Phi, psi and omega in degrees: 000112183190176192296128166226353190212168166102165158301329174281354174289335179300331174226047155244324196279002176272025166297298153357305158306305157321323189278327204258320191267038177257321140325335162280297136042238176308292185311330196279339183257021142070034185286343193274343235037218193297021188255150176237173204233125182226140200225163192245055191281140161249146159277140165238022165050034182057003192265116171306347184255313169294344177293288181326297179310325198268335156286346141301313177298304173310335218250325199269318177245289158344309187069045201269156190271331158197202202231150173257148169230134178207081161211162192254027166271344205308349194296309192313299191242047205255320172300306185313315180298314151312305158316305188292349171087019181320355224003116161253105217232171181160206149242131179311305203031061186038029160261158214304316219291355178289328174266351199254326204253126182272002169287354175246147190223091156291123207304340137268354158171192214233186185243166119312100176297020190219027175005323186290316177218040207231141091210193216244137176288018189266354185290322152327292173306348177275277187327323172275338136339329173255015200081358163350088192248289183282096182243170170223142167249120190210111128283152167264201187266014160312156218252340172264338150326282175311321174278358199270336167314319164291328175310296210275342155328293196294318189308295201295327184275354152332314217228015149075036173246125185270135168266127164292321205201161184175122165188166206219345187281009180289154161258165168318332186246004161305139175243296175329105210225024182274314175304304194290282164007285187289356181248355169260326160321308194279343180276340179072023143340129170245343178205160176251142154239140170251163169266337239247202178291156158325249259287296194315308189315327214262327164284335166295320191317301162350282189296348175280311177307326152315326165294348199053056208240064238254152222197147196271328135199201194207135184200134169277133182264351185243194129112325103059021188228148174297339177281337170314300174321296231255010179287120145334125162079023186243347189290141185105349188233118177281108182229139187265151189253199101274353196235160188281162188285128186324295179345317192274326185095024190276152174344305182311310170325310195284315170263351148341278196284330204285309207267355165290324179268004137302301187260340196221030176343329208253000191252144170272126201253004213234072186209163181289328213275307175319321203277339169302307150332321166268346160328310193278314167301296199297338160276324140343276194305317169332269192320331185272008184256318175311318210269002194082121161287328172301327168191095186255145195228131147332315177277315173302285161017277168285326170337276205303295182303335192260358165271010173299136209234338206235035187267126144219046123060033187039080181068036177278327176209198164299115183313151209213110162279099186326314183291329189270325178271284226317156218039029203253150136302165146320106204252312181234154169225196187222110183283151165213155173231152177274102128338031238047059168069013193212133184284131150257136191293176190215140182042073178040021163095002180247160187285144195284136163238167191290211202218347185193161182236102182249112136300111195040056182074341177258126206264154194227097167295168146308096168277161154317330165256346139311357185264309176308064193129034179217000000 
C-alpha cells in the first residue's frame, strides 16, 4: 500500500521495487518452506480516504494475510487495521499510528504518540555539530510534515538554538521556493532543516543558492539517492538516514543491490526509498518466521515479532527491540553529506544519537543504555 499516482508518488513509489525484489527473494531461496509469497499493490495516491479504502479493499475483498505500508497518509488506516488484527510493516514517515497500534512495525523504530511534547534533541544536536546557532524550519502542510516541523522546532530550542524563521504553509505540490529563500535570508538563518520531499527540498536548496546565501549547513531528513548528487545546488546538503549508509557496505545492501540488478536491472537501486522497500519486505518476512512458517497466523505474528530484542534486518542497522522503541522517538541516526559529487558518510560512519528525551518539558539525559536497542 503506497503512492503510485498523485505528488507523492516522486517519493514513495520506488519502494514498490524494493518490496518486490526482496520477495523474489525470499521465494526463490525458499525461505519461507513451501509457502510463496504474493503481493498486491494498492495506490492510495498519499489521499487519506483512498489510504482507508484501499485497505479495506486489501484486506476485505483481497484477503491479504497482512500490508507492507510506505506512505505518508497510514495515520487514515492505521485504527482500521488494528481492530482486523492485520500485521503491519513499513516506514513510519512520522506518523503516530505507527507508536500507537502495535500491530504496525516500522522497519526500524516506532514514532511518539504524542509529537508535541515527546520528543528526542538530536536533531538539534546534529546542527550544533556544524555550528549551528540560527535555524529555519520548512514545512508543508501535511499532517506528517507539520509534526515533524514542531518537533524539530522544540528539538533545536532544546539544544540552546534559536528557530529564526518557521513554516508549514507550503503544499505538496509547490516548487517555487523564491519567497521563502528571502525570508530565510532575511531572519538571518545560519542553518536549514526541512520537513518536506527531495524535489521540494532540492528546490528550496536551489533558491538559497540562487540568493547567494551561504548556511552552516542545510540537512533533509528524506532524499537519500545517487541521482540526487547531480541536482543543482545539492553539494554540501546533509541527510539522515535510519540505516547505516550504502557507502559503509553492510551486509544488507550487499544483497540489496545483487537481487535488485536481477529482478528489476532497468531500475534505480542506490536511492533510500527502494531501498526502505526492501527493508519493510524483509521485516514483513521477519514477522511470518516469528510467527512459524509452517502455519503462521496473524496474531503469532504481531506476538511474536514485537518480543524481537535483537533485529537488524541483517546488518542494515543497529539492533532494534522491537518492544523498547514503540512509542519512542528516534533517539539515533546516520548521516551522509554530498561532497565533490559523492555522499560521504558524518562521524565516522556511526550512528548520531540525541543526547536527551524531553517530556512534557522536562529533559531526561541518556545513557548508553538507555540508547541500546532503541
Amino acid at each position: 500500500l503506497y503512492p503510485t499516482s498523485g505528488p507523492s508518488a516522486q517519493s514513495f513509489a520506488a519502494a514498490g521495487d524494493g518490496i518486490q525484489a526482496r520477495f523474489a527473494k525470499a521465494n526463490a531461496e525458499g525461505e519461507l518452506g513451501n509457502r510463496k509469497l504474493t503481493l498486491i499493490p494498492a495506490d492510495d495516491a498519499a489521499d487519506p480516504a483512498r489510504n482507508i479504502s484501499a485497505a479495506q479493499q486489501l484486506v476485505e475483498k483481497d484477503g491479504v494475510f497482512g500490508i507492507i505500508e510506505v506512505t505518508n497518509a497510514s495515520d487514515a488506516s492505521g485504527e482500521y487495521l488494528n481492530k482486523a488484527k492485520i500485521p503491519v510493516s513499513g516506514w513510519h514517515v512520522g506518523n503516530v499510528a505507527w507508536g500507537t497500534y502495535k500491530n504496525m512495525f516500522s522497519f526500524r523504530n516506532s514514532v511518539t504518540t504524542d509529537p508535541e511534547n515527546v520528543y528526542a534533541t538530536r536533531l538539534g544536536d546534529v546542527v550544533k555539530s556544524y555550528g549551528g546557532k540560527k535555524v529555519a524550519v520548512v514545512g508543508q502542510s501535511s499532517a506528517s510534515s507539520s509534526t515533524f516541523v514542531a518537533q524539530s522546532e522544540k528539538s533545536m530550542k532544546s539544544a540552546g538554538l534559536k528557530v529564526v524563521y518557521k513554516t508549514t504553509a507550503l503544499t505538496p505540490s509547490d516548487r517555487d521556493f523564491t519567497a521563502v529563500a528571502e525570508k530565510i535570508k532575511e531572519s538571518g538563518a545560519d542553518s536549514v532543516v526541512t520537513g518536506m520531499d527531495l524535489v521540494q527540498n532540492a528546490a528550496l536548496n536551489q533558491a538559497l543558492n540562487q540568493a547567494n546565501y551561504p548556511l552552516k549547513v542545510v540537512i533533509f531528513p528524506g532524499g537519500y539517492d545517487k541521482r540526487a548528487v547531480g541536482i543543482e545546488g545539492m553539494e554540501g546538503v546533509v541527510f539522515s538516514v535510519e540505516f547505516k549508509p550504502f557507502e559503509e557496505n553492510p551486509p544488507a545492501f550487499i544483497d540489496y543491490e545483487k537481487w535488485m540488478k536481477q529482478e528489476l536491472p532497468d531500475k534505480p537501486y542506490l536511492g533510500q526509498v527502494p531501498y526502505i522497500g526492501w527493508l519493510s519486505a524483509e521485516t514483513f518476512i521477519e514477522g511470518i518466521k516469528a510467527a512459524g512458517v509452517e502455519c503462521p497466523t496473524r496474531a503469532a505474528f504481531i506476538k511474536n515479532l514485537r518480543k524481537e530484542k535483537g533485529y537488524d534486518a541483517n546488518g542494515a542497522f543497529e539492533p532494534v527491540d522491537f518492544a523498547k522503541v514503540f512509542g519512542k522517538p528516534l533517539l539515533c541516526a546516520f548521516y551522509v553529506k554530498v561532497e565533490n559529487g559523492a555522499f560521504v558518510p558524518q562521524f565516522e560512519g556511526k550512528p548520531f544519537c540525541t543526547k536527551a528525551i524531553v517530556t512534557n518539558g522536562k529533559v531526561k539525559n541518556l545513557t548508553p543504555a538507555d540508547i541500546k536497542g532503541a
